[in-house]
């Protein structure tokens, strides 16, 4: 079973020793239609609105706040509110979020390169150094670690569930989850 969640942030348990946990809030979602366990699910996110979204809302009789649509594996057999019962028995989640985007970064930050000497007179600094080869193959090999776009990629992590508050729809998972606080992602019940 999959759910759309919002990352609230990190905290810790009050046990001794304390354990780091990430708090995830399950969004309210409506199942529009179900086909072979896969379902079209609507959830609220921002104020985006266009004719296509309005058409879907009219077709499935949704309120204007439900303006995003996604296909998920669900426990529901028919349309209605998303069934959250599987979260109560779950022990492990696989969470998929987009990592924080850091823009164009150099080799030292992106790949943990050492850099060159920083003494007086040196021009090496934070550069990446030689990247080429000899006469053969005479080109830079594909996949070479170089400066470039760092972050803003999808990342999945398996986390153990510490607690689940069914009333407030908040899941506390052990350890960290990628992404900034307030971003949306999806979680899948593994066990």
Coordinates of N, CA and C in Angstrom, one line a residue:
X1 N 0.8 -1.2 0.0 CA 0.0 0.0 0.0 C 0.9 1.2 0.0
X2 N 0.5 2.2 -0.8 CA 1.3 3.5 -0.9 C 0.4 4.7 -0.4
X3 N 1.1 5.7 0.1 CA 0.5 6.9 0.6 C 1.3 8.1 0.2
X4 N 0.6 9.2 0.1 CA 1.3 10.5 -0.1 C 1.5 11.1 1.2
X5 N 2.8 11.5 1.6 CA 3.1 12.1 2.9 C 3.8 13.4 2.8
X6 N 3.8 14.2 3.8 CA 4.5 15.4 3.9 C 5.6 15.2 5.0
X7 N 6.8 15.6 4.7 CA 7.9 15.5 5.8 C 7.7 16.7 6.7
X8 N 7.5 16.4 8.0 CA 7.3 17.5 9.0 C 8.7 17.9 9.5
X9 N 9.6 16.9 9.8 CA 10.9 17.2 10.2 C 11.4 16.1 11.1
X10 N 12.6 16.3 11.7 CA 13.2 15.3 12.6 C 13.0 15.6 14.1
X11 N 13.0 14.6 14.9 CA 12.9 14.7 16.3 C 13.6 13.5 16.9
X12 N 13.3 13.2 18.2 CA 13.9 12.1 18.8 C 13.0 11.5 19.8
X13 N 13.2 10.2 20.1 CA 12.3 9.5 21.1 C 12.7 9.9 22.5
X14 N 11.8 9.7 23.5 CA 12.2 10.1 24.9 C 12.7 8.9 25.6
X15 N 13.0 7.8 24.9 CA 13.6 6.6 25.6 C 15.1 6.9 25.9
X16 N 15.7 6.0 26.7 CA 17.1 6.1 27.0 C 17.7 4.8 26.4
X17 N 18.6 4.9 25.5 CA 19.1 6.1 24.8 C 18.1 6.5 23.8
X18 N 18.1 7.8 23.5 CA 17.1 8.4 22.5 C 17.5 8.0 21.1
X19 N 16.4 7.8 20.3 CA 16.7 7.4 18.9 C 16.2 8.6 18.0
X20 N 16.9 8.9 16.9 CA 16.5 9.9 16.0 C 15.3 9.4 15.1
X21 N 14.2 10.2 15.0 CA 13.1 9.8 14.1 C 12.7 11.0 13.2
X22 N 12.1 10.6 12.1 CA 11.6 11.6 11.2 C 10.0 11.5 11.2
X23 N 9.4 12.6 11.3 CA 7.9 12.7 11.4 C 7.3 12.9 10.0
X24 N 6.4 12.0 9.6 CA 5.7 12.2 8.3 C 4.2 12.2 8.5
X25 N 3.6 13.2 7.9 CA 2.1 13.4 8.0 C 1.5 12.8 6.7
X26 N 0.5 11.9 6.9 CA -0.2 11.3 5.7 C -1.2 12.3 5.3
X27 N -1.2 12.7 4.0 CA -2.2 13.6 3.5 C -3.6 13.0 3.3
X28 N -4.6 13.8 3.4 CA -6.0 13.4 3.1 C -6.0 13.1 1.6
X29 N -6.5 12.0 1.2 CA -6.6 11.6 -0.2 C -7.9 10.9 -0.5
X30 N -8.4 11.1 -1.7 CA -9.6 10.4 -2.2 C -9.3 9.5 -3.3
X31 N -9.8 8.2 -3.2 CA -9.6 7.3 -4.3 C -10.7 7.5 -5.3
X32 N -10.3 7.8 -6.5 CA -11.2 8.2 -7.6 C -11.8 6.9 -8.3
X33 N -10.8 6.0 -8.7 CA -11.2 4.8 -9.3 C -10.2 3.7 -9.1
X34 N -10.6 2.4 -9.0 CA -9.6 1.3 -8.7 C -9.7 0.3 -9.9
X35 N -8.5 0.0 -10.4 CA -8.3 -1.1 -11.4 C -7.2 -2.0 -11.0
X36 N -7.5 -3.3 -10.7 CA -6.6 -4.3 -10.3 C -5.6 -3.9 -9.2
X37 N -6.1 -3.3 -8.1 CA -5.2 -2.9 -7.0 C -4.6 -1.5 -7.2
X38 N -4.4 -1.1 -8.5 CA -3.9 0.3 -8.7 C -5.1 1.2 -8.7
X39 N -4.9 2.4 -8.2 CA -5.9 3.4 -8.1 C -5.5 4.8 -8.5
X40 N -6.4 5.5 -9.0 CA -6.2 7.0 -9.3 C -6.6 7.7 -8.0
X41 N -5.6 8.4 -7.4 CA -5.9 9.0 -6.1 C -5.7 10.5 -6.3
X42 N -6.6 11.3 -5.7 CA -6.5 12.8 -5.7 C -6.1 13.3 -4.3
X43 N -5.2 14.3 -4.3 CA -4.8 14.8 -3.0 C -4.6 16.3 -3.1
X44 N -4.6 17.1 -2.0 CA -4.5 18.5 -2.1 C -3.0 18.9 -2.1
X45 N -2.6 19.9 -3.0 CA -1.3 20.4 -3.0 C -1.2 21.8 -3.7
X46 N -1.1 22.8 -2.9 CA -1.0 24.2 -3.5 C -2.3 24.6 -4.1
X47 N -2.2 25.6 -5.1 CA -3.4 26.2 -5.7 C -3.5 26.0 -7.2
X48 N -2.7 25.0 -7.7 CA -2.7 24.8 -9.2 C -4.1 24.4 -9.6
X49 N -4.5 25.1 -10.7 CA -5.8 24.8 -11.3 C -5.8 25.1 -12.8
X50 N -6.4 24.1 -13.6 CA -6.5 24.4 -15.0 C -7.8 23.6 -15.5
X51 N -8.1 23.6 -16.7 CA -9.3 23.0 -17.3 C -9.2 21.5 -17.1
X52 N -8.0 20.9 -17.3 CA -7.9 19.4 -17.1 C -8.2 19.0 -15.7
X53 N -7.7 19.7 -14.7 CA -7.9 19.4 -13.3 C -9.4 19.6 -13.0
X54 N -10.0 20.7 -13.5 CA -11.4 20.9 -13.2 C -12.3 19.8 -13.8
X55 N -11.9 19.3 -15.0 CA -12.6 18.2 -15.6 C -12.6 16.9 -14.7
X56 N -11.4 16.6 -14.2 CA -11.2 15.5 -13.3 C -12.0 15.6 -12.1
X57 N -12.0 16.8 -11.5 CA -12.8 17.1 -10.2 C -14.3 16.9 -10.5
X58 N -14.8 17.4 -11.7 CA -16.2 17.2 -12.0 C -16.5 15.8 -12.2
X59 N -15.7 15.0 -12.9 CA -15.9 13.6 -13.3 C -16.0 12.8 -12.0
X60 N -15.1 13.0 -11.0 CA -15.1 12.2 -9.8 C -15.8 12.9 -8.6
X61 N -16.5 14.0 -8.9 CA -17.2 14.7 -7.8 C -16.4 15.1 -6.6
X62 N -15.2 15.8 -6.9 CA -14.3 16.2 -5.9 C -14.4 17.6 -5.6
X63 N -14.0 18.0 -4.3 CA -14.0 19.5 -4.0 C -12.8 20.1 -4.6
X64 N -12.7 21.4 -4.7 CA -11.7 22.1 -5.4 C -10.3 22.0 -4.8
X65 N -10.2 21.6 -3.5 CA -8.9 21.5 -2.9 C -8.1 20.3 -3.4
X66 N -8.8 19.2 -3.9 CA -8.1 18.1 -4.4 C -7.7 18.3 -5.8
X67 N -6.5 18.9 -6.0 CA -6.1 19.3 -7.4 C -4.9 18.6 -7.9
X68 N -4.4 17.5 -7.3 CA -3.3 16.7 -7.8 C -3.8 15.3 -7.9
X69 N -3.3 14.6 -8.9 CA -3.7 13.2 -9.1 C -2.5 12.3 -9.3
X70 N -2.5 11.1 -8.8 CA -1.4 10.2 -8.8 C -1.9 8.7 -8.8
X71 N -1.2 7.8 -9.4 CA -1.6 6.4 -9.4 C -0.8 5.7 -8.3
X72 N -1.5 5.0 -7.4 CA -0.9 4.3 -6.2 C -1.5 2.9 -6.1
X73 N -0.7 2.1 -5.4 CA -1.2 0.8 -4.9 C -2.0 1.0 -3.6
X74 N -3.3 0.6 -3.6 CA -4.1 0.9 -2.4 C -4.8 -0.3 -1.9
X75 N -5.3 -0.2 -0.6 CA -6.0 -1.3 0.0 C -7.5 -1.3 -0.4
X76 N -8.0 -0.1 -0.9 CA -9.4 0.1 -1.2 C -9.8 -0.8 -2.3
X77 N -11.1 -1.3 -2.3 CA -11.6 -2.0 -3.4 C -12.5 -1.1 -4.2
X78 N -12.9 0.0 -3.7 CA -13.8 0.9 -4.4 C -13.5 2.4 -4.1
X79 N -14.0 3.3 -4.8 CA -13.8 4.7 -4.6 C -14.2 5.2 -3.3
X80 N -13.6 6.3 -2.8 CA -13.9 6.9 -1.5 C -12.6 7.4 -0.8
X81 N -12.7 7.5 0.5 CA -11.5 7.9 1.3 C -10.4 6.8 1.3
X82 N -9.2 7.2 1.3 CA -8.1 6.3 1.2 C -8.0 5.5 2.5
X83 N -7.9 4.2 2.4 CA -7.9 3.3 3.6 C -6.5 3.3 4.3
X84 N -6.5 3.8 5.5 CA -5.2 3.9 6.3 C -5.0 2.7 7.2
X85 N -5.9 1.7 7.2 CA -5.7 0.6 8.1 C -4.4 -0.2 8.0
X86 N -3.8 -0.4 6.8 CA -2.6 -1.1 6.7 C -1.4 -0.4 7.5
X87 N -1.5 0.9 7.7 CA -0.4 1.6 8.4 C -0.4 1.2 9.9
X88 N -1.5 0.7 10.5 CA -1.6 0.4 11.9 C -0.7 -0.9 12.2
X89 N -0.7 -1.8 11.2 CA 0.0 -3.1 11.4 C 1.4 -3.1 10.8
X90 N 1.7 -2.0 10.0 CA 3.0 -2.0 9.3 C 4.2 -1.8 10.3
X91 N 5.4 -2.4 9.9 CA 6.6 -2.3 10.7 C 7.7 -1.6 9.9
X92 N 7.7 -1.7 8.6 CA 8.7 -1.1 7.8 C 8.1 -0.3 6.6
X93 N 8.7 0.8 6.3 CA 8.2 1.7 5.2 C 9.4 1.9 4.2
X94 N 9.0 2.0 2.9 CA 10.0 2.5 1.9 C 9.6 3.9 1.5
X95 N 10.3 4.9 1.9 CA 9.9 6.3 1.6 C 10.8 6.8 0.4
X96 N 10.1 7.5 -0.5 CA 10.7 8.0 -1.7 C 10.5 9.5 -1.7
X97 N 11.5 10.3 -1.7 CA 11.5 11.8 -1.7 C 12.5 12.3 -2.6
X98 N 12.4 13.6 -3.0 CA 13.4 14.3 -3.8 C 14.4 15.0 -2.9
X99 N 15.7 14.7 -3.1 CA 16.7 15.3 -2.3 C 16.8 16.8 -2.5
X100 N 17.4 17.5 -1.5 CA 17.5 18.9 -1.6 C 18.4 19.2 -2.8
X101 N 18.0 20.2 -3.6 CA 18.8 20.6 -4.8 C 19.8 21.6 -4.4
X102 N 21.1 21.4 -4.8 CA 22.2 22.3 -4.4 C 22.7 23.0 -5.6
X103 N 22.1 22.9 -6.7 CA 22.6 23.6 -7.9 C 23.9 23.0 -8.5
X104 N 24.6 23.9 -9.2 CA 25.9 23.5 -9.8 C 27.0 23.5 -8.8
X105 N 27.6 22.4 -8.5 CA 28.7 22.3 -7.5 C 30.0 21.8 -8.0
X106 N 31.1 22.1 -7.4 CA 32.4 21.7 -7.8 C 32.6 20.2 -7.4
X107 N 33.8 19.7 -7.8 CA 34.1 18.3 -7.5 C 34.4 18.1 -6.0
X108 N 34.8 19.1 -5.3 CA 35.1 18.9 -3.8 C 33.8 18.7 -3.1
X109 N 32.8 19.5 -3.4 CA 31.5 19.3 -2.6 C 30.7 18.1 -3.2
X110 N 30.7 18.0 -4.5 CA 29.9 17.0 -5.1 C 30.4 15.5 -4.9
X111 N 31.7 15.4 -5.0 CA 32.3 14.0 -5.0 C 33.3 13.9 -3.9
X112 N 33.5 14.9 -3.0 CA 34.4 14.8 -1.9 C 35.9 14.7 -2.4
X113 N 36.3 15.3 -3.4 CA 37.6 15.4 -3.9 C 38.5 16.1 -2.9
X114 N 39.8 15.8 -2.9 CA 40.7 16.4 -1.9 C 41.1 17.9 -2.3
X115 N 41.2 18.2 -3.5 CA 41.7 19.5 -3.9 C 43.2 19.5 -4.0
X116 N 43.8 20.6 -4.4 CA 45.2 20.7 -4.5 C 45.8 21.5 -3.4
X117 N 47.1 21.8 -3.4 CA 47.8 22.5 -2.4 C 47.2 23.9 -2.3
X118 N 47.2 24.5 -1.1 CA 46.6 25.8 -0.9 C 47.7 26.8 -0.6
X119 N 49.0 26.4 -0.7 CA 50.1 27.3 -0.3 C 50.2 28.5 -1.3
X120 N 51.0 29.4 -0.9 CA 51.3 30.6 -1.7 C 51.8 30.2 -3.1
X121 N 51.3 30.8 -4.1 CA 51.8 30.5 -5.4 C 51.1 29.5 -6.2
X122 N 50.3 28.6 -5.5 CA 49.6 27.6 -6.2 C 48.3 28.1 -6.8
X123 N 48.0 27.5 -8.0 CA 46.8 27.9 -8.7 C 45.7 26.8 -8.7
X124 N 46.1 25.7 -8.1 CA 45.2 24.5 -8.2 C 43.9 24.7 -7.4
X125 N 44.0 25.1 -6.1 CA 42.9 25.4 -5.3 C 41.9 24.3 -5.2
X126 N 40.6 24.6 -5.6 CA 39.5 23.6 -5.5 C 39.2 22.9 -6.8
X127 N 40.1 23.1 -7.8 CA 39.9 22.5 -9.1 C 39.9 20.9 -9.0
X128 N 39.5 20.2 -10.1 CA 39.5 18.8 -10.1 C 40.7 18.1 -10.7
X129 N 41.6 18.9 -11.3 CA 42.8 18.3 -11.8 C 42.6 17.7 -13.2
X130 N 43.5 16.8 -13.6 CA 43.5 16.2 -14.9 C 42.3 15.2 -15.0
X131 N 41.7 15.2 -16.2 CA 40.5 14.3 -16.4 C 40.7 13.4 -17.6
X132 N 41.8 13.8 -18.5 CA 41.9 13.0 -19.7 C 42.8 11.8 -19.6
X133 N 42.9 11.1 -20.7 CA 43.8 9.9 -20.8 C 44.9 10.2 -21.8
X134 N 45.7 9.1 -22.1 CA 46.8 9.2 -23.0 C 46.2 9.2 -24.4
X135 N 47.0 8.8 -25.4 CA 46.6 8.8 -26.8 C 45.4 7.9 -27.0
X136 N 45.4 6.8 -26.3 CA 44.2 5.9 -26.3 C 43.6 5.9 -24.9
X137 N 42.3 6.1 -24.7 CA 41.3 6.3 -25.7 C 41.2 7.7 -26.2
X138 N 41.9 8.7 -25.7 CA 42.0 10.0 -26.3 C 40.7 10.8 -26.0
X139 N 40.0 10.5 -25.0 CA 38.7 11.2 -24.7 C 38.4 11.0 -23.2
X140 N 37.5 11.8 -22.7 CA 37.0 11.6 -21.3 C 36.0 10.5 -21.3
X141 N 36.2 9.6 -20.4 CA 35.3 8.4 -20.3 C 33.9 8.8 -19.7
X142 N 32.9 8.2 -20.2 CA 31.5 8.5 -19.7 C 31.5 8.1 -18.2
X143 N 30.7 9.0 -17.4 CA 30.5 8.7 -16.0 C 31.6 9.3 -15.1
X144 N 32.6 10.1 -15.7 CA 33.7 10.7 -15.0 C 33.1 11.6 -13.9
X145 N 33.6 11.5 -12.7 CA 33.2 12.4 -11.7 C 33.7 13.8 -11.9
X146 N 32.8 14.7 -12.2 CA 33.1 16.1 -12.5 C 32.1 17.1 -11.9
X147 N 32.4 18.4 -11.9 CA 31.5 19.3 -11.3 C 30.2 19.3 -12.1
X148 N 29.1 19.6 -11.5 CA 27.8 19.6 -12.2 C 26.6 19.7 -11.2
X149 N 25.4 19.4 -11.7 CA 24.2 19.5 -10.9 C 24.2 18.5 -9.7
X150 N 24.0 19.0 -8.5 CA 24.1 18.1 -7.3 C 22.8 18.2 -6.6
X151 N 22.2 17.1 -6.3 CA 20.9 17.0 -5.6 C 19.8 17.1 -6.5
X152 N 18.6 17.3 -6.0 CA 17.3 17.3 -6.8 C 17.1 16.0 -7.6
X153 N 17.4 14.9 -6.9 CA 17.1 13.6 -7.5 C 16.3 12.8 -6.6
X154 N 15.6 11.8 -7.1 CA 14.7 10.9 -6.2 C 15.6 9.9 -5.5
X155 N 15.2 9.7 -4.2 CA 16.0 8.8 -3.3 C 15.0 8.0 -2.5
X156 N 15.2 6.7 -2.4 CA 14.4 5.8 -1.6 C 15.1 5.2 -0.5
X157 N 14.5 5.2 0.7 CA 15.1 4.6 1.9 C 14.1 3.8 2.6
X158 N 14.6 2.6 3.2 CA 13.7 1.8 4.0 C 13.9 2.2 5.5
X159 N 12.8 2.5 6.2 CA 12.8 2.9 7.6 C 11.9 2.0 8.4
X160 N 12.3 1.8 9.6 CA 11.4 1.0 10.6 C 10.5 2.0 11.2
X161 N 9.2 1.6 11.4 CA 8.2 2.5 12.0 C 8.4 2.4 13.5
X162 N 8.5 3.6 14.2 CA 8.6 3.7 15.6 C 7.2 3.8 16.2
X163 N 6.4 4.7 15.6 CA 5.0 4.8 16.1 C 4.1 5.4 15.0
X164 N 2.8 5.2 15.1 CA 1.8 5.7 14.2 C 0.7 6.3 15.0
X165 N 0.4 7.6 14.8 CA -0.7 8.2 15.5 C -1.9 8.3 14.5
X166 N -2.8 7.4 14.6 CA -3.9 7.3 13.6 C -4.8 8.5 13.7
X167 N -5.0 9.2 14.8 CA -5.9 10.3 14.9 C -5.3 11.5 14.2
X168 N -4.0 11.8 14.3 CA -3.4 12.9 13.6 C -2.7 12.5 12.3
X169 N -2.7 11.3 12.0 CA -2.1 10.7 10.8 C -0.6 11.0 10.7
X170 N 0.1 10.8 11.8 CA 1.5 11.1 11.8 C 2.3 9.8 12.0
X171 N 3.2 9.5 11.2 CA 4.1 8.4 11.3 C 5.5 8.8 11.8
X172 N 6.0 8.1 12.7 CA 7.4 8.4 13.2 C 8.3 7.2 12.7
X173 N 9.2 7.5 11.8 CA 10.1 6.4 11.3 C 11.5 6.6 11.9
X174 N 12.2 5.5 12.1 CA 13.5 5.6 12.6 C 14.5 6.1 11.6
X175 N 15.4 7.0 12.0 CA 16.4 7.6 11.1 C 15.9 8.7 10.2
X176 N 16.7 9.0 9.2 CA 16.4 10.2 8.4 C 15.8 9.8 7.0
X177 N 15.1 10.8 6.4 CA 14.5 10.7 5.1 C 15.0 11.8 4.3
X178 N 15.2 11.6 3.0 CA 15.8 12.7 2.1 C 14.7 13.8 2.0
X179 N 15.2 15.0 1.6 CA 14.4 16.1 1.3 C 14.3 17.2 2.4
X180 N 13.8 18.3 2.0 CA 13.6 19.4 2.9 C 12.3 19.2 3.7
X181 N 12.2 19.9 4.8 CA 10.9 19.9 5.6 C 9.8 20.5 4.8
X182 N 8.6 19.9 4.8 CA 7.5 20.4 4.1 C 7.3 19.9 2.7
X183 N 8.3 19.1 2.2 CA 8.1 18.5 0.9 C 7.3 17.3 0.9
X184 N 6.7 17.0 -0.2 CA 5.8 15.8 -0.4 C 6.6 14.6 -1.0
X185 N 6.3 13.5 -0.5 CA 6.8 12.2 -1.1 C 5.8 11.1 -1.0
X186 N 6.3 9.9 -1.3 CA 5.4 8.8 -1.1 C 6.0 7.7 -0.3
X187 N 5.2 7.0 0.5 CA 5.7 5.9 1.3 C 5.0 4.6 0.9
X188 N 5.7 3.5 0.9 CA 5.1 2.2 0.6 C 5.3 1.3 1.8
X189 N 4.2 0.5 2.2 CA 4.3 -0.4 3.3 C 5.1 -1.6 2.7
X190 N 6.2 -1.9 3.4 CA 7.1 -3.1 3.0 C 6.7 -4.3 3.8
X191 N 6.6 -4.1 5.1 CA 6.2 -5.2 6.0 C 5.1 -4.8 6.9

